[in-house]
């Protein structure tokens, strides 16, 4: 039956092209939407993922990593003595005002960490993280030049952050936060000074543990202070992603566009398969009359749907990767992880499955006597 | 002689009381091997309903149908389908060929449906089409064939699986006189090989080369008799 089905399908070139285009565009749309969603989530939690650690201590009520406040001095004291804690690192994540060389005032996100592994900042375009050693030195991202009002050569440029004159010592590339506000990295000492924190202050204490299994007991100990909360890295990343996706409405918008793509795909493929089946009712009736089973007639639809799914899906994936390479992929927050591929293939399956089901109903209800009259 | 296809006391009513139409009224008919029977009757006489019931495509209101020893009226849909596949071939007025398939593949795919490997099916289809005078048209699609050639492909398709009986529903209605005659000749040849053919038509020109004429009117058989050719053949056999 597959030969009859495929020959029939390919005989109608215009319809096949329409169906393949429908599936390809819907698949590409789904992959891109899921890719954008994954990219948004990855971008939301990038600081947590990059700074690393096993357990993060933060102000109680922190809804996401960017929503931080300075912790009271000595808030790390209780955990430093814990036998399971191998390292305690301070981190500063703060929103600070800056002034461009032209005098415009805006806000940037300052990230300050200790030197050493894991390497923050990452993705260096000019200089090294070690170049931030020394007072009033910062790293900026080359994607933020216009917002910061800077132009090459960047290393050595000066910028005013929180009314303090700082010097650009390194340049990163492709680092974005969700809000697209400029992100600036500094050594912990510089960050503390710029954020107005005490010399031992931090907005987060990042703990490395001897065993991740210690995390719940340490968290419980930390949270005996009602001003503090402790979350594992994964929990803070997930909380941040959830907050960004739900609060921004981006998740709903992306899902809505993906759903629209899916509906358009179902309609196009459904219409194509349905009209092909309708046009061949008499031939299908003939097959039934000479002993084809209902299952074999269903296979006629199934093979056509399968061909459209495989060919259209492959075209769609190719189109999605073309879009990614055309737009610069990660720089626009497009990440094709397994979820995007599974999402795209799932969309193909749903599209062609629903489209085939409509035609299958027509085939299975075929009144042979009527169609052959 | 045992009948290949036998309908007994077939009644077929259509609609719900009080608006019931009696389409077939206590109709009995037996078709024997090697017999070319023509079923005639005016439009609305019940011919199409009768062949649909004989083929197991419709269930009668009452009565029984036996196809090659299997009582179709006692079988479920799957078993009737299997019985049709084993024993029945169909030729239709409108051919019902797949436009996308070549003449060979239109025949071969029916064989393949019955489990014949496609290479073997194509070889048999080619052989049959060559015998039907379509040796030069094997790779042609239906759209590239004349009406007579398409009907010959359709007949080859019906005969390829070696059915015990072929039901041909107005197979010559779209054909001119000489093409219709050649189609009838093909059917005649196959009947002589033991296959039975039930030919539904209202074309009186087709009566001559057949063995038997059954006339149906208002759901009843009003005439069932052997033709001159059958009588002649009977006489020759007796000699």
PDB file of C-alpha atoms in Angstrom, chain A residues 16 46 67 105 114 117-118 135 164 168 176 180 190 196 209 241 250 258 261 263 313 346 352 355:
ATOM      1  CA  UNK A  16       2.724  17.932  -1.839  1.00  0.00           C
ATOM      2  CA  UNK A  46      23.315  32.155  33.303  1.00  0.00           C
ATOM      3  CA  UNK A  67      16.658  40.366  42.496  1.00  0.00           C
ATOM      4  CA  UNK A 105      22.246  58.231  32.905  1.00  0.00           C
ATOM      5  CA  UNK A 114      36.280  36.221  43.581  1.00  0.00           C
ATOM      6  CA  UNK A 117      37.599  28.823  39.133  1.00  0.00           C
ATOM      7  CA  UNK A 118      34.930  28.851  37.935  1.00  0.00           C
ATOM      8  CA  UNK A 135      40.724  48.677  41.896  1.00  0.00           C
ATOM      9  CA  UNK A 164      32.835  56.247  40.510  1.00  0.00           C
ATOM     10  CA  UNK A 168      37.508  48.977  31.109  1.00  0.00           C
ATOM     11  CA  UNK A 176      23.399  38.961  27.929  1.00  0.00           C
ATOM     12  CA  UNK A 180      19.153  43.382  27.965  1.00  0.00           C
ATOM     13  CA  UNK A 190      35.694  46.598  43.136  1.00  0.00           C
ATOM     14  CA  UNK A 196      28.362  50.317  48.589  1.00  0.00           C
ATOM     15  CA  UNK A 209      30.140  21.360  49.655  1.00  0.00           C
ATOM     16  CA  UNK A 241      13.896  30.767  35.150  1.00  0.00           C
ATOM     17  CA  UNK A 250       7.457  35.596  27.456  1.00  0.00           C
ATOM     18  CA  UNK A 258       4.122  27.897  18.617  1.00  0.00           C
ATOM     19  CA  UNK A 261       2.194  27.453  13.948  1.00  0.00           C
ATOM     20  CA  UNK A 263      -2.681  24.950  14.043  1.00  0.00           C
ATOM     21  CA  UNK A 313       9.998  17.703   9.451  1.00  0.00           C
ATOM     22  CA  UNK A 346       6.554  16.421  18.512  1.00  0.00           C
ATOM     23  CA  UNK A 352       0.492  14.898  10.785  1.00  0.00           C
ATOM     24  CA  UNK A 355      -4.291  15.733   9.939  1.00  0.00           C
TER      25      UNK A 355
END
